[in-house]
Amino acid sequence: MAAGKGTRMKSRLPKVLHRLAGRALLQHVLDTATELQARRVVVITGHGAEQVEAAVAGPGLGFVRQEPQLGTGHAVQQAMPVLPDDGVVVVLSGDVPLTQADTLRELIAACAGSQLALLTLDMADPTGYGRIVRQGETVQAIVEHKDASEAQRQIKEIYSGIMAVPTALLKPWLARLDNKNAQGEYYLTDVVKFAVADGVPVVAVKTKDAVQVAGVNSPVQLAELERAHQLRVAHVLMNQGVRLADPARLDIRGTLACGQDVDIDVNCVFEGQVSLGDGVKIGANCVIANAHIAEGAVIHPYTHIDGGKQPVQVGSGALIGPFARLRPGAVLGKEVHIGNFVEVKNATLKDGAKANHLAYVGDATLGERVNYGAGSITANYDGANKHHTEIGADVHIGSNCVLIAPVTIGEGGTVGGGSVITKNTAPGALTVARAKQVSLANWQRPVKKK
Ligand code: UD1
Ligand code: CA
């Protein structure tokens, strides 16, 4: 169900498209359905339908529209025509992102293809939720908060919003729903009454894990759930041996694979697919996306890495940062050094190459052991096209050079500081391309007239 408005988010973005751990709330739910290998996955859209459908569209995913939105029972009615009669329906909410597949498997097992299974939870403050009304142990009904008597409002066990029910039973029950209640809505929860009336057993599967059934209704709840989720991810990593300076100051918005003896300092953000080899150290305040960092590499504080569609590769023992920027297509060999305020884009730096200060290396290949001086840049763009710079092994580029691509600096060559290089240079040559120094002896500066 993803048709609701989400008024309390006070946002133009449909609620289910707000992000948790870098993914839309609804995407979390769909990924869990995929994990369950659901035969059909149907998203019920309404508010912002076009935007929601475009954001999550994927192979095997179906959409039905609910317009207007007349309640959760009315929502599920819309999906019935596209669901096979011989299956079990699992009803999920697009704004409840952290339910685990195992919990749903347990619920589906409780349904056993013939019963109505409800996921429930005991809450200290159940205000606003549907209450599980029992007679003895047997579930009799779900009563919505607004329809509940004073006595029913004392019940702490609430309905999570998640149920598993045979399609063949659900269809006729939905057809019997009415909207004669406090909210004038067609309540999905009324199917419990019909199950009881028809003699179909109603089983409550009670979870103790509130995070798994927590819904997002407001920015505060979104932030709270994000932190709860991140803390869980941090604990999984620590249990694998990863050392986190502070598990409360880590954000993973994608997947992070770590080798042995990885150290991560505070306030680091990982996005997309990132892997860290054995012994990698990540300094404080780094943002690292789509990158593979080999064993023993050290990423110093405040480094920004984003490989986008061309993952960044950092070789073993490399030293990066502080304040370095690695962009798509940066491929760094073993023991490469990238220092402060150095930007690398679509460039290969072979083993032992160094660019330690204030430099730009774009669309270039630097051979083994190249030393690339402070303030030097590859002028890779002529205003229309990008061109390549090739720097041979053991070249020494002085400070403040401009290498105007396309250009090749021959192996073992040296380029004098301040040079603007426009032509290829021969291996082993010293090339200087700047005005010769002129000195006038005993130069008398002008004096101010009286
Ligand atoms: C619902 C349950 C309540 C339960 C609570 C758990 C009903 C009648 N009540 O209450 O027992 O304790 O969830 O959070 O089901 N939606 C639609 N179309 C609609 C109405 C809602 O798609 O016409 C979607 C919403 O976008 C949301 C989900 O259904 O994703 C639940 O709706 P919401 O209004 O949050 O349900 P509650 O009234 O809080
Ligand atoms: Ca409601």
Short mmCIF file of C-alpha atoms and ligand atoms in Angstrom, two decimals:
data_model
loop_
_atom_site.label_atom_id
_atom_site.label_comp_id
_atom_site.label_asym_id
_atom_site.label_seq_id
_atom_site.Cartn_x
_atom_site.Cartn_y
_atom_site.Cartn_z
CA MET A 1 0.00 0.00 0.00
CA ALA A 2 1.50 3.25 -1.13
CA ALA A 3 -1.46 5.45 -1.97
CA GLY A 4 -1.71 7.50 1.24
CA LYS A 5 -0.86 11.14 1.37
CA GLY A 6 1.62 11.42 4.23
CA THR A 7 0.39 14.84 5.29
CA ARG A 8 2.64 14.97 8.36
CA MET A 9 5.81 14.85 6.24
CA LYS A 10 4.87 18.39 5.11
CA SER A 11 6.68 17.66 1.87
CA ARG A 12 5.94 17.83 -1.85
CA LEU A 13 7.61 14.46 -2.26
CA PRO A 14 5.21 11.51 -1.77
CA LYS A 15 5.93 9.99 1.64
CA VAL A 16 6.99 6.57 0.36
CA LEU A 17 9.73 8.19 -1.75
CA HIS A 18 11.51 9.75 1.21
CA ARG A 19 14.81 8.01 1.73
CA LEU A 20 16.14 5.84 4.49
CA ALA A 21 19.73 4.62 4.16
CA GLY A 22 19.80 6.11 0.67
CA ARG A 23 16.81 4.14 -0.63
CA ALA A 24 13.15 5.17 -0.93
CA LEU A 25 11.00 3.80 1.91
CA LEU A 26 8.93 1.91 -0.65
CA GLN A 27 12.08 0.47 -2.25
CA HIS A 28 13.00 -1.16 1.06
CA VAL A 29 9.60 -2.87 1.12
CA LEU A 30 9.94 -4.00 -2.51
CA ASP A 31 13.44 -5.34 -1.89
CA THR A 32 12.08 -7.39 1.03
CA ALA A 33 9.33 -8.75 -1.24
CA THR A 34 12.01 -9.74 -3.75
CA GLU A 35 13.91 -11.50 -0.98
CA LEU A 36 10.74 -13.48 -0.25
CA GLN A 37 10.55 -14.46 -3.92
CA ALA A 38 6.96 -13.26 -4.10
CA ARG A 39 5.13 -14.59 -7.16
CA ARG A 40 3.53 -11.20 -7.83
CA VAL A 41 4.43 -7.84 -6.33
CA VAL A 42 1.72 -5.21 -6.74
CA VAL A 43 2.11 -1.62 -5.59
CA ILE A 44 -1.09 0.29 -4.85
CA THR A 45 -0.52 3.93 -5.73
CA GLY A 46 -2.69 7.02 -5.44
CA HIS A 47 -1.17 10.24 -4.12
CA GLY A 48 1.71 11.16 -6.45
CA ALA A 49 1.08 7.92 -8.35
CA GLU A 50 3.06 8.83 -11.45
CA GLN A 51 6.07 9.93 -9.45
CA VAL A 52 5.96 6.86 -7.22
CA GLU A 53 5.59 4.46 -10.16
CA ALA A 54 8.45 6.08 -12.07
CA ALA A 55 10.72 5.99 -9.03
CA VAL A 56 10.41 2.28 -8.26
CA ALA A 57 9.49 0.72 -11.64
CA GLY A 58 11.33 -2.51 -12.34
CA PRO A 59 10.92 -5.87 -14.00
CA GLY A 60 8.09 -8.01 -12.61
CA LEU A 61 6.56 -5.15 -10.65
CA GLY A 62 2.86 -4.35 -11.08
CA PHE A 63 0.95 -1.20 -10.20
CA VAL A 64 -2.71 -0.54 -9.51
CA ARG A 65 -4.19 2.87 -8.83
CA GLN A 66 -6.44 3.66 -5.91
CA GLU A 67 -8.35 6.85 -6.64
CA PRO A 68 -9.77 8.24 -4.42
CA GLN A 69 -8.25 6.74 -1.27
CA LEU A 70 -11.11 5.32 0.75
CA GLY A 71 -9.12 3.33 3.30
CA THR A 72 -6.77 0.37 3.56
CA GLY A 73 -9.48 -2.19 2.70
CA HIS A 74 -10.41 -0.22 -0.41
CA ALA A 75 -6.69 -0.06 -1.28
CA VAL A 76 -6.24 -3.83 -1.19
CA GLN A 77 -9.48 -4.31 -3.18
CA GLN A 78 -7.79 -2.58 -6.11
CA ALA A 79 -5.06 -5.23 -6.22
CA MET A 80 -7.30 -8.30 -6.07
CA PRO A 81 -8.05 -8.59 -9.81
CA VAL A 82 -4.34 -9.04 -10.59
CA LEU A 83 -3.57 -11.61 -7.87
CA PRO A 84 -3.78 -15.37 -8.52
CA ASP A 85 -6.51 -17.12 -6.50
CA ASP A 86 -4.29 -19.94 -5.28
CA GLY A 87 -1.79 -17.79 -3.43
CA VAL A 88 -1.27 -16.11 -0.09
CA VAL A 89 -1.44 -12.32 0.03
CA VAL A 90 1.04 -10.50 2.28
CA VAL A 91 -0.12 -6.93 2.89
CA LEU A 92 2.73 -4.48 3.52
CA SER A 93 2.83 -0.71 3.89
CA GLY A 94 5.10 1.39 1.72
CA ASP A 95 5.99 3.50 4.74
CA VAL A 96 7.16 0.60 6.95
CA PRO A 97 10.65 0.02 5.57
CA LEU A 98 12.54 -2.22 7.98
CA THR A 99 10.51 -5.43 8.19
CA GLN A 100 12.86 -8.38 7.73
CA ALA A 101 12.13 -11.22 5.33
CA ASP A 102 12.50 -13.77 8.16
CA THR A 103 9.71 -12.10 10.14
CA LEU A 104 7.44 -12.31 7.09
CA ARG A 105 8.39 -15.94 6.50
CA GLU A 106 7.26 -16.67 10.05
CA LEU A 107 3.97 -14.86 9.37
CA ILE A 108 3.46 -16.77 6.11
CA ALA A 109 4.16 -20.03 7.94
CA ALA A 110 1.53 -19.07 10.55
CA CYS A 111 -0.99 -18.45 7.76
CA ALA A 112 -0.23 -21.99 6.54
CA GLY A 113 -2.22 -21.39 3.37
CA SER A 114 -5.53 -21.52 5.23
CA GLN A 115 -5.62 -19.07 8.15
CA LEU A 116 -5.51 -15.30 8.73
CA ALA A 117 -2.15 -14.35 10.27
CA LEU A 118 -1.60 -10.91 11.81
CA LEU A 119 1.71 -9.40 12.84
CA THR A 120 1.20 -7.72 16.21
CA LEU A 121 3.25 -5.88 18.82
CA ASP A 122 2.86 -4.84 22.45
CA MET A 123 3.26 -1.07 22.79
CA ALA A 124 3.62 0.99 25.97
CA ASP A 125 1.69 3.78 24.26
CA PRO A 126 -0.69 2.25 21.67
CA THR A 127 -2.49 5.54 20.92
CA GLY A 128 -3.63 5.76 17.31
CA TYR A 129 -3.18 2.08 16.45
CA GLY A 130 -5.68 -0.68 15.81
CA ARG A 131 -6.10 -2.82 18.95
CA ILE A 132 -6.07 -6.63 18.96
CA VAL A 133 -9.26 -7.63 20.80
CA ARG A 134 -9.09 -11.16 22.21
CA GLN A 135 -11.53 -13.42 24.01
CA GLY A 136 -9.26 -15.56 26.13
CA GLU A 137 -6.42 -16.25 23.71
CA THR A 138 -8.54 -16.14 20.56
CA VAL A 139 -8.37 -13.01 18.41
CA GLN A 140 -11.88 -11.63 17.88
CA ALA A 141 -11.32 -8.34 16.06
CA ILE A 142 -9.08 -5.39 15.33
CA VAL A 143 -10.68 -2.18 16.57
CA GLU A 144 -9.27 1.10 15.29
CA HIS A 145 -8.30 3.63 17.96
CA LYS A 146 -10.99 6.10 16.87
CA ASP A 147 -13.68 3.40 17.09
CA ALA A 148 -12.43 1.83 20.33
CA SER A 149 -14.21 1.98 23.71
CA GLU A 150 -12.34 3.20 26.79
CA ALA A 151 -11.81 -0.42 27.84
CA GLN A 152 -10.47 -1.39 24.37
CA ARG A 153 -8.10 1.59 24.41
CA GLN A 154 -6.39 0.01 27.44
CA ILE A 155 -5.26 -2.90 25.22
CA LYS A 156 -1.51 -2.69 24.57
CA GLU A 157 -1.36 -5.23 21.75
CA ILE A 158 -1.66 -3.46 18.39
CA TYR A 159 -1.90 -4.52 14.75
CA SER A 160 1.31 -3.71 12.88
CA GLY A 161 -0.47 -3.19 9.54
CA ILE A 162 1.02 -6.42 8.17
CA MET A 163 -1.00 -9.58 7.51
CA ALA A 164 -0.76 -12.82 5.53
CA VAL A 165 -4.00 -14.30 4.22
CA PRO A 166 -5.05 -16.79 1.52
CA THR A 167 -6.25 -14.87 -1.56
CA ALA A 168 -9.31 -17.10 -1.93
CA LEU A 169 -10.49 -16.06 1.56
CA LEU A 170 -9.49 -12.40 1.28
CA LYS A 171 -11.42 -11.68 -1.95
CA PRO A 172 -14.92 -12.38 -0.61
CA TRP A 173 -14.10 -10.70 2.72
CA LEU A 174 -13.03 -7.49 0.97
CA ALA A 175 -16.28 -7.55 -1.01
CA ARG A 176 -18.18 -7.49 2.30
CA LEU A 177 -16.46 -4.38 3.75
CA ASP A 178 -18.41 -1.23 4.56
CA ASN A 179 -17.36 2.21 5.77
CA LYS A 180 -19.68 2.58 8.74
CA ASN A 181 -17.03 3.64 11.25
CA ALA A 182 -15.52 6.71 12.89
CA GLN A 183 -13.38 7.57 9.85
CA GLY A 184 -15.87 6.66 7.11
CA GLU A 185 -13.21 4.40 5.56
CA TYR A 186 -13.13 0.84 4.26
CA TYR A 187 -10.92 -0.77 6.89
CA LEU A 188 -8.80 -3.75 5.88
CA THR A 189 -8.77 -4.66 9.55
CA ASP A 190 -12.50 -5.53 9.41
CA VAL A 191 -11.60 -8.80 7.65
CA VAL A 192 -10.79 -10.19 11.12
CA LYS A 193 -14.50 -10.07 12.00
CA PHE A 194 -15.37 -11.97 8.82
CA ALA A 195 -12.72 -14.62 9.52
CA VAL A 196 -14.16 -15.14 13.01
CA ALA A 197 -17.72 -15.30 11.59
CA ASP A 198 -16.62 -17.82 8.92
CA GLY A 199 -14.79 -19.98 11.47
CA VAL A 200 -11.37 -19.32 9.92
CA PRO A 201 -8.66 -19.31 12.62
CA VAL A 202 -6.98 -15.95 13.24
CA VAL A 203 -3.38 -16.25 14.41
CA ALA A 204 -1.42 -13.39 15.90
CA VAL A 205 2.35 -13.51 15.46
CA LYS A 206 3.72 -11.15 18.07
CA THR A 207 7.07 -9.48 17.40
CA LYS A 208 9.21 -7.80 20.06
CA ASP A 209 11.10 -5.77 17.51
CA ALA A 210 9.32 -2.42 17.18
CA VAL A 211 11.81 -1.18 14.56
CA GLN A 212 10.63 -3.83 12.10
CA VAL A 213 7.03 -2.63 12.17
CA ALA A 214 7.67 1.09 12.72
CA GLY A 215 6.02 3.36 10.17
CA VAL A 216 7.28 6.73 9.02
CA ASN A 217 4.78 9.56 9.34
CA SER A 218 6.96 12.59 10.06
CA PRO A 219 10.52 13.84 9.58
CA VAL A 220 11.21 13.07 13.24
CA GLN A 221 10.14 9.43 12.83
CA LEU A 222 12.15 9.18 9.62
CA ALA A 223 15.31 10.37 11.39
CA GLU A 224 14.69 8.09 14.38
CA LEU A 225 14.26 5.06 12.15
CA GLU A 226 17.34 5.99 10.13
CA ARG A 227 19.44 6.04 13.31
CA ALA A 228 17.96 2.75 14.54
CA HIS A 229 18.76 1.16 11.17
CA GLN A 230 22.30 2.57 11.01
CA LEU A 231 23.04 1.36 14.51
CA ARG A 232 22.01 -2.16 13.48
CA VAL A 233 24.23 -2.05 10.41
CA ALA A 234 27.11 -0.77 12.57
CA HIS A 235 26.66 -3.68 14.96
CA VAL A 236 26.70 -6.21 12.12
CA LEU A 237 30.02 -4.71 10.95
CA MET A 238 31.53 -4.69 14.44
CA ASN A 239 30.49 -8.32 14.91
CA GLN A 240 32.50 -9.07 11.75
CA GLY A 241 35.53 -7.43 13.39
CA VAL A 242 35.34 -3.93 11.90
CA ARG A 243 36.46 -1.30 14.42
CA LEU A 244 34.23 1.76 14.48
CA ALA A 245 35.32 4.77 16.52
CA ASP A 246 31.64 5.44 17.22
CA PRO A 247 28.82 3.21 15.91
CA ALA A 248 26.44 6.16 16.32
CA ARG A 249 28.43 8.24 13.84
CA LEU A 250 28.42 6.07 10.72
CA ASP A 251 26.08 6.10 7.72
CA ILE A 252 25.90 3.35 5.16
CA ARG A 253 23.65 4.06 2.20
CA GLY A 254 24.36 1.00 0.12
CA THR A 255 26.63 -1.94 0.82
CA LEU A 256 29.97 -1.87 2.58
CA ALA A 257 32.11 -5.00 2.43
CA CYS A 258 35.08 -5.05 4.81
CA GLY A 259 38.13 -7.29 5.16
CA GLN A 260 39.92 -7.98 8.43
CA ASP A 261 41.22 -5.23 10.72
CA VAL A 262 39.43 -2.34 9.09
CA ASP A 263 39.31 0.87 11.15
CA ILE A 264 36.71 3.56 10.51
CA ASP A 265 36.84 6.88 12.34
CA VAL A 266 33.82 9.07 13.11
CA ASN A 267 31.34 10.68 10.70
CA CYS A 268 32.04 8.63 7.60
CA VAL A 269 29.38 8.12 4.93
CA PHE A 270 29.49 5.16 2.53
CA GLU A 271 27.25 5.09 -0.55
CA GLY A 272 26.60 2.61 -3.35
CA GLN A 273 28.98 -0.35 -3.47
CA VAL A 274 32.14 0.09 -1.42
CA SER A 275 34.71 -2.51 -0.46
CA LEU A 276 37.59 -2.06 1.97
CA GLY A 277 40.44 -4.58 2.02
CA ASP A 278 42.29 -5.95 5.04
CA GLY A 279 43.83 -3.33 7.29
CA VAL A 280 42.28 -0.33 5.52
CA LYS A 281 41.98 2.78 7.68
CA ILE A 282 39.39 5.46 7.00
CA GLY A 283 39.91 8.82 8.72
CA ALA A 284 37.18 11.02 10.14
CA ASN A 285 34.63 12.79 7.93
CA CYS A 286 35.18 10.88 4.70
CA VAL A 287 32.44 10.39 2.10
CA ILE A 288 33.13 7.31 0.01
CA ALA A 289 30.89 6.08 -2.80
CA ASN A 290 31.34 3.33 -5.38
CA ALA A 291 34.95 2.49 -4.66
CA HIS A 292 37.22 -0.48 -4.02
CA ILE A 293 40.03 0.21 -1.61
CA ALA A 294 42.72 -2.46 -1.44
CA GLU A 295 44.47 -3.80 1.64
CA GLY A 296 46.55 -1.51 3.78
CA ALA A 297 45.43 1.71 2.09
CA VAL A 298 44.89 4.72 4.35
CA ILE A 299 42.27 7.32 3.56
CA HIS A 300 43.03 10.40 5.63
CA PRO A 301 40.28 12.70 6.99
CA TYR A 302 37.94 14.79 4.84
CA THR A 303 38.47 12.81 1.67
CA HIS A 304 35.67 12.61 -0.90
CA ILE A 305 35.58 9.62 -3.22
CA ASP A 306 32.78 8.98 -5.72
CA GLY A 307 33.29 6.52 -8.54
CA GLY A 308 29.73 6.84 -9.85
CA LYS A 309 29.39 4.40 -12.76
CA GLN A 310 33.19 3.95 -13.05
CA PRO A 311 34.16 2.74 -9.58
CA VAL A 312 37.28 4.26 -8.08
CA GLN A 313 40.08 1.79 -7.39
CA VAL A 314 42.69 2.50 -4.75
CA GLY A 315 45.71 0.17 -4.70
CA SER A 316 47.22 -1.54 -1.68
CA GLY A 317 49.20 0.63 0.67
CA ALA A 318 48.07 3.86 -1.03
CA LEU A 319 47.85 7.04 1.07
CA ILE A 320 44.97 9.34 0.16
CA GLY A 321 44.16 12.76 1.60
CA PRO A 322 43.53 14.59 3.82
CA PHE A 323 41.16 16.66 1.65
CA ALA A 324 41.59 14.60 -1.52
CA ARG A 325 38.96 14.11 -4.20
CA LEU A 326 38.77 10.97 -6.32
CA ARG A 327 36.21 11.00 -9.12
CA PRO A 328 34.86 8.43 -11.61
CA GLY A 329 37.53 6.39 -13.36
CA ALA A 330 40.33 7.14 -10.89
CA VAL A 331 42.47 3.99 -10.82
CA LEU A 332 45.37 4.15 -8.40
CA GLY A 333 48.09 1.50 -8.17
CA LYS A 334 50.02 0.25 -5.19
CA GLU A 335 51.43 2.80 -2.79
CA VAL A 336 50.20 5.77 -4.77
CA HIS A 337 50.12 8.99 -2.72
CA ILE A 338 47.38 11.57 -3.26
CA GLY A 339 47.70 14.56 -0.98
CA ASN A 340 45.60 17.52 0.10
CA PHE A 341 43.47 19.33 -2.49
CA VAL A 342 44.35 16.94 -5.27
CA GLU A 343 41.56 15.99 -7.69
CA VAL A 344 41.82 12.86 -9.83
CA LYS A 345 39.29 12.04 -12.58
CA ASN A 346 39.38 9.32 -15.25
CA ALA A 347 43.07 8.80 -14.70
CA THR A 348 45.38 5.91 -13.96
CA LEU A 349 48.28 6.43 -11.58
CA LYS A 350 50.59 3.43 -11.68
CA ASP A 351 52.39 1.95 -8.69
CA GLY A 352 54.29 4.44 -6.56
CA ALA A 353 53.12 7.58 -8.43
CA LYS A 354 52.65 10.66 -6.22
CA ALA A 355 50.63 13.86 -6.47
CA ASN A 356 50.92 15.33 -3.03
CA HIS A 357 49.59 18.87 -3.14
CA LEU A 358 47.04 21.10 -4.91
CA ALA A 359 46.81 19.40 -8.29
CA TYR A 360 44.41 18.24 -11.01
CA VAL A 361 44.95 14.97 -12.82
CA GLY A 362 42.19 14.36 -15.39
CA ASP A 363 42.10 12.08 -18.46
CA ALA A 364 45.69 11.02 -17.87
CA THR A 365 48.01 8.10 -17.33
CA LEU A 366 50.90 8.54 -14.91
CA GLY A 367 53.58 5.83 -15.09
CA GLU A 368 55.28 4.14 -12.17
CA ARG A 369 56.92 6.44 -9.63
CA VAL A 370 55.92 9.67 -11.39
CA ASN A 371 56.22 12.68 -9.12
CA TYR A 372 53.58 15.24 -10.01
CA GLY A 373 54.37 18.66 -8.51
CA ALA A 374 52.25 20.97 -6.41
CA GLY A 375 49.81 23.12 -8.34
CA SER A 376 50.22 21.26 -11.63
CA ILE A 377 47.27 20.45 -13.84
CA THR A 378 46.37 18.55 -16.96
CA ALA A 379 44.51 20.95 -19.24
CA ASN A 380 42.31 18.17 -20.60
CA TYR A 381 39.44 20.17 -22.07
CA ASP A 382 39.71 22.45 -25.10
CA GLY A 383 36.19 23.76 -24.68
CA ALA A 384 34.69 21.05 -26.89
CA ASN A 385 36.55 17.79 -26.38
CA LYS A 386 38.54 16.00 -23.69
CA HIS A 387 42.12 14.94 -24.47
CA HIS A 388 44.55 12.54 -22.85
CA THR A 389 47.87 13.24 -21.15
CA GLU A 390 50.43 10.43 -21.06
CA ILE A 391 53.26 10.69 -18.54
CA GLY A 392 55.95 7.99 -18.71
CA ALA A 393 57.45 6.15 -15.77
CA ASP A 394 59.82 8.03 -13.44
CA VAL A 395 58.89 11.44 -14.83
CA HIS A 396 59.23 14.41 -12.52
CA ILE A 397 56.71 17.20 -13.15
CA GLY A 398 57.72 20.39 -11.31
CA SER A 399 55.34 22.70 -9.49
CA ASN A 400 52.72 24.81 -11.18
CA CYS A 401 52.92 23.20 -14.62
CA VAL A 402 50.12 23.14 -17.19
CA LEU A 403 50.18 20.05 -19.42
CA ILE A 404 48.04 20.92 -22.44
CA ALA A 405 46.50 17.71 -23.73
CA PRO A 406 46.88 15.77 -25.92
CA VAL A 407 50.52 15.53 -24.88
CA THR A 408 53.09 12.90 -23.91
CA ILE A 409 55.95 13.34 -21.48
CA GLY A 410 58.65 10.77 -22.28
CA GLU A 411 59.81 8.28 -19.67
CA GLY A 412 62.32 9.52 -17.10
CA GLY A 413 61.89 13.13 -18.25
CA THR A 414 61.75 16.25 -16.11
CA VAL A 415 59.51 19.27 -16.58
CA GLY A 416 60.71 22.48 -14.95
CA GLY A 417 58.36 24.30 -12.54
CA GLY A 418 55.98 26.82 -14.07
CA SER A 419 56.12 25.27 -17.55
CA VAL A 420 53.24 25.27 -19.99
CA ILE A 421 53.78 22.12 -22.05
CA THR A 422 52.16 22.02 -25.47
CA LYS A 423 54.43 19.55 -27.32
CA ASN A 424 55.51 15.99 -26.62
CA THR A 425 58.85 15.65 -24.81
CA ALA A 426 61.58 13.06 -25.40
CA PRO A 427 62.43 10.40 -22.82
CA GLY A 428 65.05 11.54 -20.34
CA ALA A 429 64.84 15.21 -21.42
CA LEU A 430 64.59 18.26 -19.18
CA THR A 431 61.93 20.54 -20.60
CA VAL A 432 61.38 24.10 -19.45
CA ALA A 433 58.71 26.19 -21.14
CA ARG A 434 58.54 29.61 -19.51
CA ALA A 435 60.12 33.03 -19.96
CA LYS A 436 63.81 33.10 -19.06
CA GLN A 437 64.61 34.81 -15.76
CA VAL A 438 65.96 38.35 -16.18
CA SER A 439 67.75 40.31 -13.42
CA LEU A 440 68.79 43.98 -13.62
CA ALA A 441 71.56 44.76 -11.14
CA ASN A 442 71.13 47.57 -8.58
CA TRP A 443 67.62 48.33 -9.74
CA GLN A 444 66.36 51.66 -8.46
CA ARG A 445 62.65 51.65 -7.69
CA PRO A 446 60.74 54.84 -8.68
CA VAL A 447 60.29 57.36 -5.83
CA LYS A 448 57.19 59.43 -5.18
CA LYS A 449 57.33 63.05 -6.43
CA LYS A 450 57.05 65.77 -3.78
C1 UD1 B 1 -3.50 1.06 9.93
C2 UD1 B 1 -4.39 0.00 10.53
C3 UD1 B 1 -4.17 -0.06 12.04
C4 UD1 B 1 -2.70 -0.32 12.35
C5 UD1 B 1 -1.83 0.72 11.66
C6 UD1 B 1 -0.39 0.36 11.80
C7 UD1 B 1 -6.37 0.01 9.12
C8 UD1 B 1 -7.78 0.41 9.00
N1 UD1 B 1 -5.76 0.32 10.24
O1 UD1 B 1 -3.91 2.29 10.48
O2 UD1 B 1 -4.97 -1.09 12.61
O3 UD1 B 1 -2.47 -0.31 13.75
O4 UD1 B 1 -2.13 0.77 10.25
O5 UD1 B 1 0.40 1.40 11.31
O6 UD1 B 1 -5.82 -0.62 8.22
N2 UD1 B 1 -3.21 3.58 2.44
C9 UD1 B 1 -3.59 3.47 1.13
N3 UD1 B 1 -4.85 3.83 0.77
C10 UD1 B 1 -5.75 4.29 1.69
C11 UD1 B 1 -5.35 4.40 3.04
C12 UD1 B 1 -4.09 4.03 3.39
O7 UD1 B 1 -2.79 3.06 0.28
O8 UD1 B 1 -6.87 4.59 1.28
C13 UD1 B 1 -1.85 3.17 2.80
C14 UD1 B 1 -1.04 4.29 3.42
O9 UD1 B 1 -0.34 5.00 2.42
C15 UD1 B 1 -0.10 3.54 4.34
C16 UD1 B 1 -0.91 2.32 4.75
O10 UD1 B 1 -1.92 2.19 3.79
O11 UD1 B 1 1.05 3.10 3.67
C17 UD1 B 1 -1.50 2.45 6.13
O12 UD1 B 1 -2.32 3.60 6.17
P1 UD1 B 1 -2.43 4.50 7.43
O13 UD1 B 1 -3.38 5.60 7.16
O14 UD1 B 1 -1.07 4.84 7.94
O15 UD1 B 1 -3.08 3.45 8.42
P2 UD1 B 1 -3.64 3.76 9.85
O16 UD1 B 1 -4.95 4.44 9.71
O17 UD1 B 1 -2.59 4.41 10.63
CA CA B 2 -5.36 6.55 8.41
#
